[in-house]
JSON list of C-alpha atoms in Angstrom, two decimals:
[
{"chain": "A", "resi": 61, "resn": "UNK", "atom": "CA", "xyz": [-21.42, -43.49, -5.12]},
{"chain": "A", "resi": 62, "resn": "UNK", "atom": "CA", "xyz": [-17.82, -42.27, -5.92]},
{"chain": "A", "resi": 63, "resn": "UNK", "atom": "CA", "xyz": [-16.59, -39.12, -4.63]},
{"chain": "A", "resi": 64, "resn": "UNK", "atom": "CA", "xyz": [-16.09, -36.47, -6.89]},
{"chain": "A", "resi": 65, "resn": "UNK", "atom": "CA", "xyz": [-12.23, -36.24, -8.30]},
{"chain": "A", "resi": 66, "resn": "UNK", "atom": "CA", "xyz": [-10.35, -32.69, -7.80]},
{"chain": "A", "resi": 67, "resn": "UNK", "atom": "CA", "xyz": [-11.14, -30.17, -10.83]},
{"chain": "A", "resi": 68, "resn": "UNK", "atom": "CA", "xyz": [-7.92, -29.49, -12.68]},
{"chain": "A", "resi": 69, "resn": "UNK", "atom": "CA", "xyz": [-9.02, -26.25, -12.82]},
{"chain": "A", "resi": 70, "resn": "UNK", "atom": "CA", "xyz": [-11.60, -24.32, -10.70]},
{"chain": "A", "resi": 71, "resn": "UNK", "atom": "CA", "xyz": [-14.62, -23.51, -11.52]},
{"chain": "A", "resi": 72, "resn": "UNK", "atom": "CA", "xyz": [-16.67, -20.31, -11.94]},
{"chain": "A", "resi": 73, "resn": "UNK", "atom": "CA", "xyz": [-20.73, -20.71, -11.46]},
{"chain": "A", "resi": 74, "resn": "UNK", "atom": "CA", "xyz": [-22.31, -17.74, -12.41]},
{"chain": "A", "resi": 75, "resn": "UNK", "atom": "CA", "xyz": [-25.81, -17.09, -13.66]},
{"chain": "A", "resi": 76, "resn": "UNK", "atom": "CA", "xyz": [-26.19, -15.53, -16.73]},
{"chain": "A", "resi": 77, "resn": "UNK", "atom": "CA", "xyz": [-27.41, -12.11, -17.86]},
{"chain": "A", "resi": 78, "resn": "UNK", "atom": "CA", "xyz": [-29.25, -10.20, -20.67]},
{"chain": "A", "resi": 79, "resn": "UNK", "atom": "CA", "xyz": [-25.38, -9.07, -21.65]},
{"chain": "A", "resi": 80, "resn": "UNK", "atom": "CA", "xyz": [-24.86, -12.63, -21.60]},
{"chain": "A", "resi": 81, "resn": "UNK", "atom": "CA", "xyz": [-26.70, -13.93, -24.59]},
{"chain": "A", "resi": 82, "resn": "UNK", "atom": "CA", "xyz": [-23.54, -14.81, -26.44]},
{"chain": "A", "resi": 83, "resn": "UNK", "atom": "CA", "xyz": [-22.91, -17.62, -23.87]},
{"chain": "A", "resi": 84, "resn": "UNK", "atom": "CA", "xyz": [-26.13, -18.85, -24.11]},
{"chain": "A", "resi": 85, "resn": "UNK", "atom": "CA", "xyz": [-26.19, -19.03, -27.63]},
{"chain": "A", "resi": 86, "resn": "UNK", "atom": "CA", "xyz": [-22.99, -21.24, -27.44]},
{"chain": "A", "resi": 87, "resn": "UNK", "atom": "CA", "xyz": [-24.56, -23.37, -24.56]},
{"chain": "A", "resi": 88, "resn": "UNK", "atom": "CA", "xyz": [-27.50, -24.08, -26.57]},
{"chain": "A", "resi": 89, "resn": "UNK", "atom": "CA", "xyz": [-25.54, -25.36, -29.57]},
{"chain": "A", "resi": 90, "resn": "UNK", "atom": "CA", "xyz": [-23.31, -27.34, -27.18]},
{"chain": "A", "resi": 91, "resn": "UNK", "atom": "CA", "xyz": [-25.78, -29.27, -25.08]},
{"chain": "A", "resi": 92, "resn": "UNK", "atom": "CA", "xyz": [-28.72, -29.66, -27.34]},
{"chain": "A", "resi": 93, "resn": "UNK", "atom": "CA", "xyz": [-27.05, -29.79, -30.96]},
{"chain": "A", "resi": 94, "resn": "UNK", "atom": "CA", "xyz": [-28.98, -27.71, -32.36]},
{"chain": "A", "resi": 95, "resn": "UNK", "atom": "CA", "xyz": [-28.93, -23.48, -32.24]},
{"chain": "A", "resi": 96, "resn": "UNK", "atom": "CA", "xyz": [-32.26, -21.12, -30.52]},
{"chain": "A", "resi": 97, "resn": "UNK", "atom": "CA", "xyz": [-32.83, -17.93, -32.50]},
{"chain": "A", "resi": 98, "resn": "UNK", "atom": "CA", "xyz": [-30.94, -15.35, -30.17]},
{"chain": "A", "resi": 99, "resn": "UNK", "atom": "CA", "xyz": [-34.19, -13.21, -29.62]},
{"chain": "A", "resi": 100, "resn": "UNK", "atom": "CA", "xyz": [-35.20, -16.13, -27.90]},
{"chain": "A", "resi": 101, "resn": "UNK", "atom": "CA", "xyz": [-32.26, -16.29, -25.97]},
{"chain": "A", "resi": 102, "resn": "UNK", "atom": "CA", "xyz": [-32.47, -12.89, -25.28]},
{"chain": "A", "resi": 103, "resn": "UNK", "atom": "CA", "xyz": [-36.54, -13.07, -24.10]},
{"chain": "A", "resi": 104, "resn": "UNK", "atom": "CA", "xyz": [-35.30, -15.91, -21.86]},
{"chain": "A", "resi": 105, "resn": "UNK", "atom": "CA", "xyz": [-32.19, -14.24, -19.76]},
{"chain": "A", "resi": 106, "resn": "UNK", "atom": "CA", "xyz": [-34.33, -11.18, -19.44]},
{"chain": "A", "resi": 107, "resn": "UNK", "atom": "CA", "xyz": [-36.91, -13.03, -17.75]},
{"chain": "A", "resi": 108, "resn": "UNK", "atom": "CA", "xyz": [-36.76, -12.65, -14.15]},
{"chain": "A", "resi": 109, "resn": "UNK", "atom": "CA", "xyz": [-38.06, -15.69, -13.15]},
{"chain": "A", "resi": 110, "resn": "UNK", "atom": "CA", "xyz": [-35.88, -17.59, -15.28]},
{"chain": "A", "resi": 111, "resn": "UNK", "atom": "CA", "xyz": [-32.18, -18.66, -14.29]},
{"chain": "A", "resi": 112, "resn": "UNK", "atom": "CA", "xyz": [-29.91, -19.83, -16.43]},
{"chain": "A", "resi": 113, "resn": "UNK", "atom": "CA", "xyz": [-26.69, -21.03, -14.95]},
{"chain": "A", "resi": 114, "resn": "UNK", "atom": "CA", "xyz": [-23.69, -21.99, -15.89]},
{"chain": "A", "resi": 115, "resn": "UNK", "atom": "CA", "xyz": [-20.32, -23.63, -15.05]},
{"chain": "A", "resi": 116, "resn": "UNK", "atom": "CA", "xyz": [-17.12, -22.86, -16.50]},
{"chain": "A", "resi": 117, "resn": "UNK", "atom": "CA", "xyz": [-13.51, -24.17, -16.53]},
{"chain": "A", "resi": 118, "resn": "UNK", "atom": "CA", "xyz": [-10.25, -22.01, -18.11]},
{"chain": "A", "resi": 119, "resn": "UNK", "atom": "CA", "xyz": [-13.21, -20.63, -20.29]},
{"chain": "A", "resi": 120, "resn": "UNK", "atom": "CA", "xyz": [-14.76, -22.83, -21.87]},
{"chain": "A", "resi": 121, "resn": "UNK", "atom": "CA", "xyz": [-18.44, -24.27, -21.00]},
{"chain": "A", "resi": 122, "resn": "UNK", "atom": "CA", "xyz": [-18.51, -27.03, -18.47]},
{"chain": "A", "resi": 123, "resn": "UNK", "atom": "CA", "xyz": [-22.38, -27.56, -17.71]},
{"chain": "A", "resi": 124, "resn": "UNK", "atom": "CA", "xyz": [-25.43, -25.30, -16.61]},
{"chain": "A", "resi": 125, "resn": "UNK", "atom": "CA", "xyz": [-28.40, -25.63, -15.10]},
{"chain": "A", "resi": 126, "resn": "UNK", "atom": "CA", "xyz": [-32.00, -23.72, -15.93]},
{"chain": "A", "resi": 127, "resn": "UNK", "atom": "CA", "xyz": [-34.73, -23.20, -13.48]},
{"chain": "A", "resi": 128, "resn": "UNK", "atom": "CA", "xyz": [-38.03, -20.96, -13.01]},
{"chain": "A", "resi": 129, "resn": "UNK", "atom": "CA", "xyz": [-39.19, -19.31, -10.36]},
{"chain": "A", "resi": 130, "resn": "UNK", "atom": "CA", "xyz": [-43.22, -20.37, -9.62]},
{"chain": "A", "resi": 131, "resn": "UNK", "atom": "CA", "xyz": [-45.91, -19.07, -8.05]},
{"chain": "A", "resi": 132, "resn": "UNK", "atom": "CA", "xyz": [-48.57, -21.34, -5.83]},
{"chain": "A", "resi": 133, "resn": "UNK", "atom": "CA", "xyz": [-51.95, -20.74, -6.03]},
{"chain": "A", "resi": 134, "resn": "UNK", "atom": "CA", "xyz": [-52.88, -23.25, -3.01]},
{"chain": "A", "resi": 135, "resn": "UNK", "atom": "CA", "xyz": [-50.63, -20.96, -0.78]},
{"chain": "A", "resi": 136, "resn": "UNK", "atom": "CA", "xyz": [-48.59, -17.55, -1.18]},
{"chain": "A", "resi": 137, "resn": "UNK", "atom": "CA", "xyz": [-45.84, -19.30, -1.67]},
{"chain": "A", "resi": 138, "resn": "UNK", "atom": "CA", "xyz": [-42.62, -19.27, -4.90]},
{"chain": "A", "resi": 139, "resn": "UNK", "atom": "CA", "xyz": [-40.51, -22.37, -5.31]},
{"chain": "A", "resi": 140, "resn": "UNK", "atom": "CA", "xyz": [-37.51, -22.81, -7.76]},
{"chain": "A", "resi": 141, "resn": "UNK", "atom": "CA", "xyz": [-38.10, -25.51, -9.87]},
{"chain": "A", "resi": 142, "resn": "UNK", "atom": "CA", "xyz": [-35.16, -26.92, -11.50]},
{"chain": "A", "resi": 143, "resn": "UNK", "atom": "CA", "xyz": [-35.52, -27.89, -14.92]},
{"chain": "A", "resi": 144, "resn": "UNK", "atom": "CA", "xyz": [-32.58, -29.06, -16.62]},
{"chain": "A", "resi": 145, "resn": "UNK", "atom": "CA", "xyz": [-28.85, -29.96, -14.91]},
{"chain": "A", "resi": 146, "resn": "UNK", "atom": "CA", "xyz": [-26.36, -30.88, -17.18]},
{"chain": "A", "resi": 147, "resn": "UNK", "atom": "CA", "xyz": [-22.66, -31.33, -17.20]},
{"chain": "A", "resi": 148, "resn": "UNK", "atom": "CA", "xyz": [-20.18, -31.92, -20.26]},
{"chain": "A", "resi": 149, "resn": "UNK", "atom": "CA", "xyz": [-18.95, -35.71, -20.69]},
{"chain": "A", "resi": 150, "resn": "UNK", "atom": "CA", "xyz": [-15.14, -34.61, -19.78]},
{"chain": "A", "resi": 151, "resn": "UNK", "atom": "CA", "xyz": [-15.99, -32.42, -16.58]},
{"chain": "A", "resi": 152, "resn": "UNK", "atom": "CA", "xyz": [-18.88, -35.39, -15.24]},
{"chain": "A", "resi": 153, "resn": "UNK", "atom": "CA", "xyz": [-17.66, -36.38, -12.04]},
{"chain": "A", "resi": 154, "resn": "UNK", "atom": "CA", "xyz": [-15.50, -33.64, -10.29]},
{"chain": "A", "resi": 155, "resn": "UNK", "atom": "CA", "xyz": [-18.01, -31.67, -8.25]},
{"chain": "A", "resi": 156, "resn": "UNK", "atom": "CA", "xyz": [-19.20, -29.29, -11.51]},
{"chain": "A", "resi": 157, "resn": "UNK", "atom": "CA", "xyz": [-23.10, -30.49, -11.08]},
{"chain": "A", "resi": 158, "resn": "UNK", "atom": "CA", "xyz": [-23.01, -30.06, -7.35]},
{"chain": "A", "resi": 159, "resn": "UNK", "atom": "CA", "xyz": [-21.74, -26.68, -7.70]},
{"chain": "A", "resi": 160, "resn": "UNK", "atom": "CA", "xyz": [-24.26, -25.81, -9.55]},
{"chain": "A", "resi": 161, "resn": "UNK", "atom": "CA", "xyz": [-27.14, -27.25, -7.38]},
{"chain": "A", "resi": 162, "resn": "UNK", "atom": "CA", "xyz": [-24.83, -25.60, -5.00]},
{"chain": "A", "resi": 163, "resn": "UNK", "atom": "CA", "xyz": [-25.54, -22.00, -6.77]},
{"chain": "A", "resi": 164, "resn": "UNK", "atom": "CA", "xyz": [-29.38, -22.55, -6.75]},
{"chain": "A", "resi": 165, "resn": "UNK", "atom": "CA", "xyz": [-29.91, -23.53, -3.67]},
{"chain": "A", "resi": 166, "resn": "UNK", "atom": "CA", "xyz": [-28.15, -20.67, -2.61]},
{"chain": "A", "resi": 167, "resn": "UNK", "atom": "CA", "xyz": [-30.58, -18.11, -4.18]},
{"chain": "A", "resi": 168, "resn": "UNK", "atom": "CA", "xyz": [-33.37, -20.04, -2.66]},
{"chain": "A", "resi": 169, "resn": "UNK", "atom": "CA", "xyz": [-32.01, -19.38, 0.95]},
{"chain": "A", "resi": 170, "resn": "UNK", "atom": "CA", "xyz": [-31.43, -16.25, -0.14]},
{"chain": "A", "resi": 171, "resn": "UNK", "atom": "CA", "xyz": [-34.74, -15.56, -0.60]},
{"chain": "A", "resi": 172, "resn": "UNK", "atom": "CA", "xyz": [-36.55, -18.23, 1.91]},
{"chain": "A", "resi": 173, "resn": "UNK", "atom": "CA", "xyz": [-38.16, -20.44, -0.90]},
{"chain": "A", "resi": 174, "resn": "UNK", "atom": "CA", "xyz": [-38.21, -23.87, -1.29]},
{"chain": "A", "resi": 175, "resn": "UNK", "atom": "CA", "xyz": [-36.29, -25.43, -4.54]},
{"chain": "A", "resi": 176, "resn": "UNK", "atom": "CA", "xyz": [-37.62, -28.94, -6.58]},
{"chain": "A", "resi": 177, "resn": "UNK", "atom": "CA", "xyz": [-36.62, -31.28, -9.08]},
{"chain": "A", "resi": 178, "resn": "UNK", "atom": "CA", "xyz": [-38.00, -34.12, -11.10]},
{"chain": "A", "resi": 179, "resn": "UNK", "atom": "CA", "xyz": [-36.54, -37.23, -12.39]},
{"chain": "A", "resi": 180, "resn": "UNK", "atom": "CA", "xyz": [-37.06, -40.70, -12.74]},
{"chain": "A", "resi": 181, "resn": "UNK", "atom": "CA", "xyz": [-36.93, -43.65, -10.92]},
{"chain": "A", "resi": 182, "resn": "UNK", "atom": "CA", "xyz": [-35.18, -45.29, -13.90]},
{"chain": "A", "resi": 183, "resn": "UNK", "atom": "CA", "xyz": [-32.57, -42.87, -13.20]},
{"chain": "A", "resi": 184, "resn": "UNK", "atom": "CA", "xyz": [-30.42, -44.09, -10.80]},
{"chain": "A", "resi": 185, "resn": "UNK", "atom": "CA", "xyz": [-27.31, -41.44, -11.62]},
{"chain": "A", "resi": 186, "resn": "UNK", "atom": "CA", "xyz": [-29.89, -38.84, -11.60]},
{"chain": "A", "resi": 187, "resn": "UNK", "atom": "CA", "xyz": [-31.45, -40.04, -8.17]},
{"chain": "A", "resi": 188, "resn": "UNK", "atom": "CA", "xyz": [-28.06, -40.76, -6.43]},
{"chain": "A", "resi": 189, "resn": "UNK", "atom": "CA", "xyz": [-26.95, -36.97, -7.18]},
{"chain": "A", "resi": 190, "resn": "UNK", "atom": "CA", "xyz": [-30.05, -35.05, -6.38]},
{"chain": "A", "resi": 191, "resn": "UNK", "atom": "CA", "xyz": [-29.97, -37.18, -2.96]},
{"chain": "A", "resi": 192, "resn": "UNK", "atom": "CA", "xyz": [-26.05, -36.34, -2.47]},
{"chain": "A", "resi": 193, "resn": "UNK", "atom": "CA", "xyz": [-26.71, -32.79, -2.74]},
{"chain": "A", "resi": 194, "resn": "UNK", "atom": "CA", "xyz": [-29.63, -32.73, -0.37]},
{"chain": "A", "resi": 195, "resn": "UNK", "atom": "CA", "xyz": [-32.37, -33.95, -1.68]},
{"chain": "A", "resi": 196, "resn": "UNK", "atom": "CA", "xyz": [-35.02, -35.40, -0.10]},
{"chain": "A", "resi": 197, "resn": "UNK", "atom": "CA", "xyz": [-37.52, -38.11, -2.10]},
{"chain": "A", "resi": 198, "resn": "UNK", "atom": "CA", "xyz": [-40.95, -36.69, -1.05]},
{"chain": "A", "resi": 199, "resn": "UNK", "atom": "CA", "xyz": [-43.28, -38.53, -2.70]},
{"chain": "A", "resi": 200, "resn": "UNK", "atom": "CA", "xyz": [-42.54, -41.53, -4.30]},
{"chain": "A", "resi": 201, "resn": "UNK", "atom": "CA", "xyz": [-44.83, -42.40, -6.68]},
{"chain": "A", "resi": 202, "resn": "UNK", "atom": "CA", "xyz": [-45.08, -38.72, -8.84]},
{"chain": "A", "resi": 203, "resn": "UNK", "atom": "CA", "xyz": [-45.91, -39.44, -12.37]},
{"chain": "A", "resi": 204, "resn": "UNK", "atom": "CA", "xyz": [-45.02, -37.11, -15.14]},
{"chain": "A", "resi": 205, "resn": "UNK", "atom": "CA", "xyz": [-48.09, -36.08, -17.42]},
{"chain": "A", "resi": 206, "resn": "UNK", "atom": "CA", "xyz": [-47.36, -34.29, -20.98]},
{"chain": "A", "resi": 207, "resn": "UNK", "atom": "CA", "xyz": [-49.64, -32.94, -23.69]},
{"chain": "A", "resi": 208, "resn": "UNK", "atom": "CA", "xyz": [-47.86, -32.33, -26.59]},
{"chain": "A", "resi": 209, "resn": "UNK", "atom": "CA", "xyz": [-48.13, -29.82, -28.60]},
{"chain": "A", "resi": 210, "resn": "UNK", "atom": "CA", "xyz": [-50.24, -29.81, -31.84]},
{"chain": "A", "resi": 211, "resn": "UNK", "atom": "CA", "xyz": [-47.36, -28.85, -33.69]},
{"chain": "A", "resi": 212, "resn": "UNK", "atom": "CA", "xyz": [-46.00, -32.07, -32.13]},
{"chain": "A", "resi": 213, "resn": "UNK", "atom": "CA", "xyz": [-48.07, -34.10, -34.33]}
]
């Protein structure tokens, strides 16, 4: 795996707030195309056990990264699970994802929880940075399960 290149400019990683929704509005158009109602928005940044995190360089959006906070039932015990990392084509590659795991991670130790991802095995970009950033492969052979919807149909 390459090394990631020196940012041009540096970054700032901060997790968004209610007062925040703004940003998140523009993230969500960004990175998924398509705009979220901003009560929606809203209903997401002021839940606590959501984070919503974001990278950005001379202003302007460079990735984020959404999690949740869960509880266990088998123990008393929260993780963070990470949901969704993504960084913008033209700051891929100089340290902006890492940061961001970076970020997490540190509100986990923080707090003396335990912080997972998924991905696939088809992946191998997605694999290769989750294991530079600390990641350990725990169990190999997790499968993913969905039920859709029936507004999905």
């Amino acid at each position: 795996m390459t090394p990631p290149e020196i940012l041009a400019a540096p970054a700032t990683i901060r997790q968004l707030a209610l007062r925040d929704v703004s940003t998140a509005v523009s993230l969500v158009r960004q990175f998924h195309g398509s705009p979220l109602p901003r009560s929606y928005l809203q209903q997401l940044l002021a839940n606590p056990v959501n984070y919503l995190i974001v990278a950005e360089v001379s202003g302007q959006l460079a990735g984020f990264l959404y999690a949740h906070r869960i509880d266990r039932l088998s123990r008393a015990e929260t993780q963070i699970f990470i949901y969704e990392v993504e960084v913008a084509p033209e700051f891929q590659r100089q340290g902006i994802g890492s940061a961001l795991i970076d970020h997490i991670l540190a509100i986990a130790r923080r707090d003396g929880i335990e912080t997972f991802v998924f991905t696939n095995h088809s992946n191998k970009a997605g694999v290769e940075f989750y294991k530079s950033t600390g990641g350990i492969i725990e169990n190999g052979d997790d499968l993913l399960f969905v039920y859709p919807s029936a507004k999905d149909d």
